[in-house]
mmCIF file of C-alpha atoms and ligand atoms in Angstrom:
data_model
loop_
_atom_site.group_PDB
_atom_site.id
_atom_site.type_symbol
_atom_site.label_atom_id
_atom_site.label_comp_id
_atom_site.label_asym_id
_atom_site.label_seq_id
_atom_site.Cartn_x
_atom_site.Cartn_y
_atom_site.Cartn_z
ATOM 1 C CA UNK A 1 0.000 0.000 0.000
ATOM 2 C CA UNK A 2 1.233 3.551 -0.688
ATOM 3 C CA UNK A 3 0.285 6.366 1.362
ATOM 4 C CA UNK A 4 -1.606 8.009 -1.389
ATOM 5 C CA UNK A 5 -3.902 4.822 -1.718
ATOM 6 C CA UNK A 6 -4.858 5.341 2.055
ATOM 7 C CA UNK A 7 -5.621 9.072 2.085
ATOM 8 C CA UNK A 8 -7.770 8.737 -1.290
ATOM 9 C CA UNK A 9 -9.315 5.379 0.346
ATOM 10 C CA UNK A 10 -10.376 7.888 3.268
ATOM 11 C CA UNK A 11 -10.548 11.093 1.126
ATOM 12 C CA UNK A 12 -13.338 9.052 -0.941
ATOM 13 C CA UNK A 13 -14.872 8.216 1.908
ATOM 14 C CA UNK A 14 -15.413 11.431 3.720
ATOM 15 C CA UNK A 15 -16.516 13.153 0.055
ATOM 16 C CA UNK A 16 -19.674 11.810 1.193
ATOM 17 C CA UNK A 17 -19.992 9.909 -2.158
ATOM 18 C CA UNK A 18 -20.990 6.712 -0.905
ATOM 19 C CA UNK A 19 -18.743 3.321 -2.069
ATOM 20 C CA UNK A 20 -19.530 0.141 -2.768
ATOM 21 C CA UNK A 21 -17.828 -2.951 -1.553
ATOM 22 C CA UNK A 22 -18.455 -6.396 -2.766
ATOM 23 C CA UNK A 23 -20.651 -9.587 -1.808
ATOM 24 C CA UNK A 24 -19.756 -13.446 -0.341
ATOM 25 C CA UNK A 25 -17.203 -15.358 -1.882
ATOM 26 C CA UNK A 26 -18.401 -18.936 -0.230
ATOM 27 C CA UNK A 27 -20.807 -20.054 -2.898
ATOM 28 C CA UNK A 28 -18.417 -18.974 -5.385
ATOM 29 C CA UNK A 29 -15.677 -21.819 -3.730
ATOM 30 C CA UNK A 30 -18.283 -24.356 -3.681
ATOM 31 C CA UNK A 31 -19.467 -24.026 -7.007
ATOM 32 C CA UNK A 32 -15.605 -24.952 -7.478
ATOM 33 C CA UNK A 33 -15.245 -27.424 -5.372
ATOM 34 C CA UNK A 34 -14.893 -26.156 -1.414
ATOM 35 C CA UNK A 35 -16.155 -29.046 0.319
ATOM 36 C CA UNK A 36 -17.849 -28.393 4.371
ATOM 37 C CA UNK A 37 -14.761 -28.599 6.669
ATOM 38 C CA UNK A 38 -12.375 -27.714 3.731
ATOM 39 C CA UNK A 39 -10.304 -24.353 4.372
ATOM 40 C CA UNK A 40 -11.440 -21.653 2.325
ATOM 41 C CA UNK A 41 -8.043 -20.144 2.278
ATOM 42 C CA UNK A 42 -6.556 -23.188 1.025
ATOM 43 C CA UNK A 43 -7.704 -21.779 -2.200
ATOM 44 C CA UNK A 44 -5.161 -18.585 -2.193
ATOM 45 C CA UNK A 45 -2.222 -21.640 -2.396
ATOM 46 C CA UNK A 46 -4.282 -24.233 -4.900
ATOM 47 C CA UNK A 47 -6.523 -22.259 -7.331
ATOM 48 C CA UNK A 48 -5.812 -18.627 -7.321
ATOM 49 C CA UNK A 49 -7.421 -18.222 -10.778
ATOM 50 C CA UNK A 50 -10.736 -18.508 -8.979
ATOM 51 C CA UNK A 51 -9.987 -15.582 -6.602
ATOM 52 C CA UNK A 52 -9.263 -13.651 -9.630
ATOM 53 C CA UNK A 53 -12.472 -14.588 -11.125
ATOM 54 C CA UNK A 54 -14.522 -13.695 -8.120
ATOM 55 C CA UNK A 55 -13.073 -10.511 -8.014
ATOM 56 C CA UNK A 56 -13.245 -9.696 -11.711
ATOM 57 C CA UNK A 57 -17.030 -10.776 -11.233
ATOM 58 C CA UNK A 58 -17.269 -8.068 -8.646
ATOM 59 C CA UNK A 59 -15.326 -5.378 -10.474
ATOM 60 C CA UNK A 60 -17.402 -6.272 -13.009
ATOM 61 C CA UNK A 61 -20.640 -5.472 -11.098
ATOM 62 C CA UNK A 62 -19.240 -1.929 -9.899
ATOM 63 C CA UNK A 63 -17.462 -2.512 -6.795
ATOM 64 C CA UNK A 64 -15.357 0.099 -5.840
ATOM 65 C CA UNK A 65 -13.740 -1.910 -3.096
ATOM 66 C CA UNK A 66 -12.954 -5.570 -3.035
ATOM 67 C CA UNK A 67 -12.322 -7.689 -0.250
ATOM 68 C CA UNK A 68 -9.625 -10.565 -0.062
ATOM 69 C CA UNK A 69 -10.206 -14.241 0.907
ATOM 70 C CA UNK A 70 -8.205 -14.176 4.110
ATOM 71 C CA UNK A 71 -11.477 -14.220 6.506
ATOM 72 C CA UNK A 72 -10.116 -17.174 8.264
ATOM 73 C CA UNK A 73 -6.240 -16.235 7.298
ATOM 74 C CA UNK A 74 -5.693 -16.298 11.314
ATOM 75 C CA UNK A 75 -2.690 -18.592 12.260
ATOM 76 C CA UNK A 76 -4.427 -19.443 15.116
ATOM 77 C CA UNK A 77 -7.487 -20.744 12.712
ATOM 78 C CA UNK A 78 -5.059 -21.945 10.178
ATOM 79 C CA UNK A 79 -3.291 -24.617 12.843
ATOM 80 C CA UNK A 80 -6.483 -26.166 12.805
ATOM 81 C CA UNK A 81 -5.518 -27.465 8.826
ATOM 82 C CA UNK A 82 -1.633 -27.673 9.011
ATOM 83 C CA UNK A 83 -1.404 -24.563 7.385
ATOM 84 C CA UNK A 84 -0.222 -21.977 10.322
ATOM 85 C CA UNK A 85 3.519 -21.603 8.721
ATOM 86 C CA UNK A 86 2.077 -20.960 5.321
ATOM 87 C CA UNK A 87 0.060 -17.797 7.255
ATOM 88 C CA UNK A 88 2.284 -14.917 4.672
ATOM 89 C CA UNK A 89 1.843 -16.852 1.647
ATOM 90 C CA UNK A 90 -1.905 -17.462 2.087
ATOM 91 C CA UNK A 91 -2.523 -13.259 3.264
ATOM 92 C CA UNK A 92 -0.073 -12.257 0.752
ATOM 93 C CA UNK A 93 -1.405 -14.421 -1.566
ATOM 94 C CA UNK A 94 -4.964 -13.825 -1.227
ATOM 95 C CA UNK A 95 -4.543 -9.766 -1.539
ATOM 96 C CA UNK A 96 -2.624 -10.428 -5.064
ATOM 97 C CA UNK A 97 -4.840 -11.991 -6.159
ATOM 98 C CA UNK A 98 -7.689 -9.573 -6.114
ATOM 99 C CA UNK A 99 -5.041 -6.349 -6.777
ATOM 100 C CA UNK A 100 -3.950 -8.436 -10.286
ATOM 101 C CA UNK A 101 -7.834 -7.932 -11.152
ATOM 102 C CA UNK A 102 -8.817 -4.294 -9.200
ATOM 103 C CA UNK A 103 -5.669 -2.961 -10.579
ATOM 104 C CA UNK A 104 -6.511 1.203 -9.950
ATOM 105 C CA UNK A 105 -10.099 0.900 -10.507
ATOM 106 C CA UNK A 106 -11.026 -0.550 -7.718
ATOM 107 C CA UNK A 107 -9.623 -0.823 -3.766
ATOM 108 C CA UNK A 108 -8.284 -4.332 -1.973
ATOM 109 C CA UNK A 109 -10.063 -4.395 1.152
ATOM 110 C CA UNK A 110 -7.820 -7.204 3.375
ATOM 111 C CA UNK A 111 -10.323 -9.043 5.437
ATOM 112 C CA UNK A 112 -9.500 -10.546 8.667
ATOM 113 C CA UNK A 113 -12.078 -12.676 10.398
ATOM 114 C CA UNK A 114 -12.054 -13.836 14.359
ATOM 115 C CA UNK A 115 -9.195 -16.009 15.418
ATOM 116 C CA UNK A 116 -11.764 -18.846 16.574
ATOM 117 C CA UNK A 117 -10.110 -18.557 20.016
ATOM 118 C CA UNK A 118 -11.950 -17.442 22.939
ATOM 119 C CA UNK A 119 -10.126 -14.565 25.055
ATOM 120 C CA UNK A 120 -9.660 -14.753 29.090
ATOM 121 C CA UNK A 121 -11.897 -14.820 31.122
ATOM 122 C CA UNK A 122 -14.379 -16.169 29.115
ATOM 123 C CA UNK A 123 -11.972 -19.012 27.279
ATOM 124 C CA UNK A 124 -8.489 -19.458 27.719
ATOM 125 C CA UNK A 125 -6.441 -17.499 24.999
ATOM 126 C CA UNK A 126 -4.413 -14.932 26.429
ATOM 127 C CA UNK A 127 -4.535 -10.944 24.593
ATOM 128 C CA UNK A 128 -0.918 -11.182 23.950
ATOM 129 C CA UNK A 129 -1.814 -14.130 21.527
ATOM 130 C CA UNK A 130 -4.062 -13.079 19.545
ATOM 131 C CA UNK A 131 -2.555 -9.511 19.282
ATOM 132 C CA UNK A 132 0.881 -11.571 17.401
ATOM 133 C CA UNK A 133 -1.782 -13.359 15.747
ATOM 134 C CA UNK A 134 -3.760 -10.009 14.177
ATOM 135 C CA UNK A 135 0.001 -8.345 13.516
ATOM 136 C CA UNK A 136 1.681 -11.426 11.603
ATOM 137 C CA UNK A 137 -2.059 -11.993 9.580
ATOM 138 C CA UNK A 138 -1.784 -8.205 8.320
ATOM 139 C CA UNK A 139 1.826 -7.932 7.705
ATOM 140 C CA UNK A 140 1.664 -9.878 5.457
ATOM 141 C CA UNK A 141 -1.596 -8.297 3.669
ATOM 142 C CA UNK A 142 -0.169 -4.487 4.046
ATOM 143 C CA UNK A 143 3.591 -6.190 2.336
ATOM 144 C CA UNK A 144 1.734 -7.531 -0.421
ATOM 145 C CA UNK A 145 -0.694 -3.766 -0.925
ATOM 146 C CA UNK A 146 -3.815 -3.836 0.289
ATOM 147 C CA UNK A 147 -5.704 -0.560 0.493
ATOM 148 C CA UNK A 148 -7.320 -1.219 3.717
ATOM 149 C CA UNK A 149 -7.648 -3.851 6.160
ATOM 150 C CA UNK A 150 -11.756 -4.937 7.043
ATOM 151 C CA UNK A 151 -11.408 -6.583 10.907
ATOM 152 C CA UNK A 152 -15.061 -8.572 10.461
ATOM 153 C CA UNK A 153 -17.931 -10.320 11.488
ATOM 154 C CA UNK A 154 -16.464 -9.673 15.359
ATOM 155 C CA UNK A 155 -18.620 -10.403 18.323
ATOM 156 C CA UNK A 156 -16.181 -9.393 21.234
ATOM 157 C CA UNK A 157 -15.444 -6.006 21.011
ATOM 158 C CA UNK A 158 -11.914 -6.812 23.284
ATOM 159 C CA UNK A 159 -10.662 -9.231 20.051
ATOM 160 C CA UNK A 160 -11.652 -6.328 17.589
ATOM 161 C CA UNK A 161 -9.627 -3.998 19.666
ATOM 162 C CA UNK A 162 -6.917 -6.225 19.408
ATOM 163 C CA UNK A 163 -6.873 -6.118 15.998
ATOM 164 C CA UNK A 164 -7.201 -2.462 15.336
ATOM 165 C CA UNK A 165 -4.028 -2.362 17.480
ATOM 166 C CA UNK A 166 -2.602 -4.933 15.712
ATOM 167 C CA UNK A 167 -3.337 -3.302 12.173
ATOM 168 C CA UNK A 168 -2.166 0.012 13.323
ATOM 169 C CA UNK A 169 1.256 -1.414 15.206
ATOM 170 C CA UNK A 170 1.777 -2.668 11.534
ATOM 171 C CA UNK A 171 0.954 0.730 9.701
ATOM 172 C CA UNK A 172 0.208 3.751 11.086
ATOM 173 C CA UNK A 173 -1.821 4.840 8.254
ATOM 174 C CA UNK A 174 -3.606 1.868 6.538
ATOM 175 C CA UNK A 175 -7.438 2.520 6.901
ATOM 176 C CA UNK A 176 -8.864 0.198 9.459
ATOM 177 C CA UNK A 177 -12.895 -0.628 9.045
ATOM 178 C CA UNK A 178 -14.236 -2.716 11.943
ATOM 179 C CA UNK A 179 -17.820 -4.617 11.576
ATOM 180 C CA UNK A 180 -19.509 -6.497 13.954
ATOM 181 C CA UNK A 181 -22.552 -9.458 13.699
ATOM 182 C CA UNK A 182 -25.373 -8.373 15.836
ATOM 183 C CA UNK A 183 -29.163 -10.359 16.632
ATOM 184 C CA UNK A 184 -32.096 -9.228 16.879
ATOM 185 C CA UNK A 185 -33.318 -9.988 20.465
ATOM 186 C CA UNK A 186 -36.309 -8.839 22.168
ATOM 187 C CA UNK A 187 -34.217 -6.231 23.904
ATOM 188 C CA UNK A 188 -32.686 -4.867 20.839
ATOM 189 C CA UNK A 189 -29.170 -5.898 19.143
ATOM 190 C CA UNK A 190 -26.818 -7.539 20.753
ATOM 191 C CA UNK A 191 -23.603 -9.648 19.537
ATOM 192 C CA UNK A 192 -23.518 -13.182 21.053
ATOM 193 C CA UNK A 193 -21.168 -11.784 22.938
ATOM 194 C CA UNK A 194 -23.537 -9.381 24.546
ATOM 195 C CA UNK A 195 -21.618 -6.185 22.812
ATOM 196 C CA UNK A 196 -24.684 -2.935 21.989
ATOM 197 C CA UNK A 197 -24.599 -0.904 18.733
ATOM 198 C CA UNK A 198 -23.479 2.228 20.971
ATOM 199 C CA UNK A 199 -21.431 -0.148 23.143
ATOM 200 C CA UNK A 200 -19.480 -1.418 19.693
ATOM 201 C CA UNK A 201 -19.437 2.304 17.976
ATOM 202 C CA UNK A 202 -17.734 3.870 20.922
ATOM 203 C CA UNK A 203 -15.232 1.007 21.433
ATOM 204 C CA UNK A 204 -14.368 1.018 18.431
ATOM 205 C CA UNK A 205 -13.890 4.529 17.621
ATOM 206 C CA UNK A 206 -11.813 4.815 20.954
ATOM 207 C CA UNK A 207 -9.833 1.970 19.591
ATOM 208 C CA UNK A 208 -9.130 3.929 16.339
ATOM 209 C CA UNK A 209 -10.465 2.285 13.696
ATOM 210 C CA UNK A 210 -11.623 4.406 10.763
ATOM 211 C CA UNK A 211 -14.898 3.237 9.755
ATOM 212 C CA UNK A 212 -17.454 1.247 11.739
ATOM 213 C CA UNK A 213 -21.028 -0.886 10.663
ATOM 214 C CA UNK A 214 -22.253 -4.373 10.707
ATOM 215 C CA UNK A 215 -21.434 -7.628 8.877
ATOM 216 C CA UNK A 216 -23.472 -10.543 8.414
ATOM 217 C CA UNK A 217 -26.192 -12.160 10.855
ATOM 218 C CA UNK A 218 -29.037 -10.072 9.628
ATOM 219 C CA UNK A 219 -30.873 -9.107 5.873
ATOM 220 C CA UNK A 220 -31.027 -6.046 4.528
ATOM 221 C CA UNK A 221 -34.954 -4.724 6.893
ATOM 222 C CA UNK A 222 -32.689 -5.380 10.438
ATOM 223 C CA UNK A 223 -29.138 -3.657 8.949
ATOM 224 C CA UNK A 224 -31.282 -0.574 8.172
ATOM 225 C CA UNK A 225 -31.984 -0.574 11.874
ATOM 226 C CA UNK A 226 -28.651 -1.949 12.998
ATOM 227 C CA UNK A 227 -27.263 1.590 10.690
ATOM 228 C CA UNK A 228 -29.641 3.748 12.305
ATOM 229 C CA UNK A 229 -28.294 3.224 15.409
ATOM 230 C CA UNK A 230 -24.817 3.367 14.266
ATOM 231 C CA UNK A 231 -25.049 6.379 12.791
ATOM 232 C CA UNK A 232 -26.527 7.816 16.116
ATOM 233 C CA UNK A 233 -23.655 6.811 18.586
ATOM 234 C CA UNK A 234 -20.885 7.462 16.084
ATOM 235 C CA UNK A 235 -19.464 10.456 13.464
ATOM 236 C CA UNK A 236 -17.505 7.890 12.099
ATOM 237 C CA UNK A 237 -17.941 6.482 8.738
ATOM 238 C CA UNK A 238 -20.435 3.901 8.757
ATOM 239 C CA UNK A 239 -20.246 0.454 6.904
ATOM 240 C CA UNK A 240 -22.999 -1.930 5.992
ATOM 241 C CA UNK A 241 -22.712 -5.413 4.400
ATOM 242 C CA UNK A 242 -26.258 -7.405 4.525
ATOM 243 C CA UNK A 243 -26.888 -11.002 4.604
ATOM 244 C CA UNK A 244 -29.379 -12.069 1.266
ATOM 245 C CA UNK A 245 -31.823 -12.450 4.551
ATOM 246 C CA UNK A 246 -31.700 -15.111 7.280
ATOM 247 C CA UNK A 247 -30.591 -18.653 5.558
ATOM 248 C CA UNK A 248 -33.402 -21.504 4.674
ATOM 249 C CA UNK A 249 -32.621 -24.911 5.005
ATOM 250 C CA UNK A 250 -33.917 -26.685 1.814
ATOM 251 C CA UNK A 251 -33.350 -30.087 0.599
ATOM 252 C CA UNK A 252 -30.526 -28.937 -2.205
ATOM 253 C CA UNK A 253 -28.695 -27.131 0.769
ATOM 254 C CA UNK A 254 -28.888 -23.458 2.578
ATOM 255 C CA UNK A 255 -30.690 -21.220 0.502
ATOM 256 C CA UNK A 256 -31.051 -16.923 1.598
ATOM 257 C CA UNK A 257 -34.011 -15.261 -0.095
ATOM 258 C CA UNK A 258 -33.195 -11.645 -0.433
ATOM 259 C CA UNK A 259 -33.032 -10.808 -4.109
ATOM 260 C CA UNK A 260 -31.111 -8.008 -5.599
ATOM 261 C CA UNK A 261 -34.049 -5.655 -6.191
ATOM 262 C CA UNK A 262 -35.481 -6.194 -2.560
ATOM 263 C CA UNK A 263 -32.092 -5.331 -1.225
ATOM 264 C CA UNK A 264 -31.446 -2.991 -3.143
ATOM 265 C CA UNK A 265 -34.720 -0.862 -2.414
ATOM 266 C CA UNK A 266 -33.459 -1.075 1.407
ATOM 267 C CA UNK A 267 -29.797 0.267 0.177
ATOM 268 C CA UNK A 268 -31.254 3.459 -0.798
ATOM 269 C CA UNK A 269 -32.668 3.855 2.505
ATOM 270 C CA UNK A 270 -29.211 3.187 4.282
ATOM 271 C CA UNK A 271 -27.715 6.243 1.972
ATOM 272 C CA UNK A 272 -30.317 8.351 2.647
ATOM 273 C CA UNK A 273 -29.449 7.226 6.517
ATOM 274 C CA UNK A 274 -25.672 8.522 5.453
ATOM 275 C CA UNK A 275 -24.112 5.047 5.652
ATOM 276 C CA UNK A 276 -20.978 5.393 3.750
ATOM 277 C CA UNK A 277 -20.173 2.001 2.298
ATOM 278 C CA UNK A 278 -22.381 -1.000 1.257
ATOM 279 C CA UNK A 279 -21.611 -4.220 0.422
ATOM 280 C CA UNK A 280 -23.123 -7.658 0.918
ATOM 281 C CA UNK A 281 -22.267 -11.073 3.394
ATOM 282 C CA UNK A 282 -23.526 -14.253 2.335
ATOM 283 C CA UNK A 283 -26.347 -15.407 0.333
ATOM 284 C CA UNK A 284 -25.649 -11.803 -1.883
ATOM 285 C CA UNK A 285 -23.226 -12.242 -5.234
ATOM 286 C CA UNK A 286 -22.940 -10.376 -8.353
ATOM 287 C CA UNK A 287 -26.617 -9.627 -9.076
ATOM 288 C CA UNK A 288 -26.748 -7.543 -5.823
ATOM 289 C CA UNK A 289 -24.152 -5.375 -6.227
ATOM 290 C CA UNK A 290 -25.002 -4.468 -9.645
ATOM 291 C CA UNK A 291 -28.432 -3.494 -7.858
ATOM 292 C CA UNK A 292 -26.789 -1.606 -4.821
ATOM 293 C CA UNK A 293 -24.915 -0.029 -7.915
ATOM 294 C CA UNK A 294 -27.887 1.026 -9.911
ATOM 295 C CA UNK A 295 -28.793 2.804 -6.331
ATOM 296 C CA UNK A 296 -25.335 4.627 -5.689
ATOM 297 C CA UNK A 297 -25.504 5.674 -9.191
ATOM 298 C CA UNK A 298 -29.104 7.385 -9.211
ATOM 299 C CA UNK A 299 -28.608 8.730 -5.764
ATOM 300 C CA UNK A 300 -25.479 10.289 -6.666
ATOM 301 C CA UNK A 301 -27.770 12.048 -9.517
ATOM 302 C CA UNK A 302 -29.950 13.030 -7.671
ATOM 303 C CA UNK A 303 -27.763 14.719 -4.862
ATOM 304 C CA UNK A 304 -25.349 16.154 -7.846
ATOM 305 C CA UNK A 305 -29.341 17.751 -9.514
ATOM 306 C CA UNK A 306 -31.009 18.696 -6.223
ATOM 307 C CA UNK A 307 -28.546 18.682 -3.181
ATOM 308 C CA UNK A 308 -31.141 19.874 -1.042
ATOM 309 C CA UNK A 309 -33.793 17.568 -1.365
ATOM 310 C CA UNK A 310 -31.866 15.124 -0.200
ATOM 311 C CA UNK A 311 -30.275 16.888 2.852
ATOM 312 C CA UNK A 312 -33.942 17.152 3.969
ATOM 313 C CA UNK A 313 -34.748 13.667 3.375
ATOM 314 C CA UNK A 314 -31.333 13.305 5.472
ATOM 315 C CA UNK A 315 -32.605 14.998 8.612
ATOM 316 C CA UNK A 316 -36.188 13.672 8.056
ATOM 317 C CA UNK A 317 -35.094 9.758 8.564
ATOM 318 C CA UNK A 318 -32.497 10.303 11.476
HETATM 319 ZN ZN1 ZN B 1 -22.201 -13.281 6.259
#
């Protein structure tokens, strides 16, 4: 990564022009052969032509930003194959593969998933460890260029700290964007962890990541309200990437019903909100972010034709 990449990374994002990130990358593996209980990362060492393909698919679609297959690029998950010393080849790997495709037209977006371990005192993993964990995971995605570095689908807000420390003790100016998995419980959202929206946002902001939202666990209806409260506790950039709705078990496998142009309806609502990026978590692929795209691009329009309007709207649904 150069410095310049960062500060137009962040520079884009506080234009107010909202970005668009990409969807899943699962049913894309298993439609090439990822097995349940296979490593997903194994895929960065055996078949990186089908990283670049993904990504191409979401360039493709109009992503501006494009994450990396590293979710589970943790040492501490990779021991779990035999693959723990092949940690740098896997991040680096996994990053190169989607900047041969982005090139300058789009962003890498290094994602790094929980470790799997469970931190004192609720399990027995000491901070320390998954702190080296975080730093030797994103060496080796800010050596190999990413833009940013997405810390995801986090439940404890201590682990997330840990790894916006981590990612800034390896760069002190890599944008960091943290997203947590919330459910919806009769008492609002909580993480399984028992972590609130204002809880996460001011956490997380004190920790000093760069942009903060929700990952996963919900579709689009609950990650409008999940943003609303975001965007409440927090003047940080906020990030959004939906689930194509809860998953259905049906006899060909898991199936998530959202379709692009019920998302997508719900996407114009979270940039009205002021979210900042949108993307998609499972169930979503190439369909929806060509949708989410159509919605950027019109709303941009309209705020470029009648900047007003929309600053009302703004207020209005706050
Ligand atoms: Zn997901």
């Amino acid at each position: 990564m150069t410095t310049q990449t960062a500060s137009s990374l962040l520079a884009r994002i506080r234009s107010g022009q909202p970005l668009l990130a990409d969807g899943a990358t699962g049913t894309f593996l298993m439609d090439r052969g990822l097995k349940p209980g296979d490593c997903p990362e194994s895929f960065n060492l055996e078949h990186p032509g089908v990283l670049e393909e993904v990504a191409r698919a979401y360039l493709e679609a109009g992503a501006d930003i494009i994450g990396t297959n590293t979710f589970g690029g943790s040492p501490l998950r990779l021991e779990h194959y035999g693959l723990e010393a092949r940690t740098e080849e896997i991040n680096r790997r996994g990053v190169e593969a989607v900047k041969a495709v982005a090139g300058d037209r789009a962003f890498v977006m290094a994602s790094c998933g929980p470790t799997g371990s469970i931190l004192k005192p609720y399990g027995d993993t000491e901070p320390e460890v998954v702190l080296k964990a975080f730093r030797r995971q994103v060496s080796a995605q800010v050596a190999a260029g990413a833009d940013a570095v997405c810390v995801e689908t986090m439940t404890d807000l201590e682990e997330a700290r840990l790894a916006v420390s981590a990612v800034r003790d390896v760069s002190a100016s890599i944008p960091i964007f943290v997203t947590m998995t919330f459910d919806a419980t009769r008492r609002g959202f909580y993480t399984i962890m028992g972590v609130t929206i204002p809880q996460a946002a001011a956490g997380l902001e004190a920790a000093g990541a760069n942009v903060v939202g929700s990952n996963c666990g919900n579709g689009i209806e609950a990650m409008v309200a999940i943003a609303r409260e975001f965007l409440a506790a927090t003047r940080l950039p906020v990030m959004i990437q939906s689930n194509a709705g809860l998953p259905v078990a049906t006899p060909t496998g898991v199936n998530y019903p959202e379709t692009p142009e019920f998302m997508a309806q719900r996407v114009a609502r979270l940039l009205d909100m002021g979210v900042a990026i949108v993307g998609g978590c499972c169930g979503t692929g190439p369909g929806h972010i060509r949708a989410f795209r159509d919605v950027i691009d019109r709303v941009a329009r309209e705020r470029a034709t009648g900047g007003d309007r929309w600053r009302t709207r703004d207020r209005e649904t706050r």
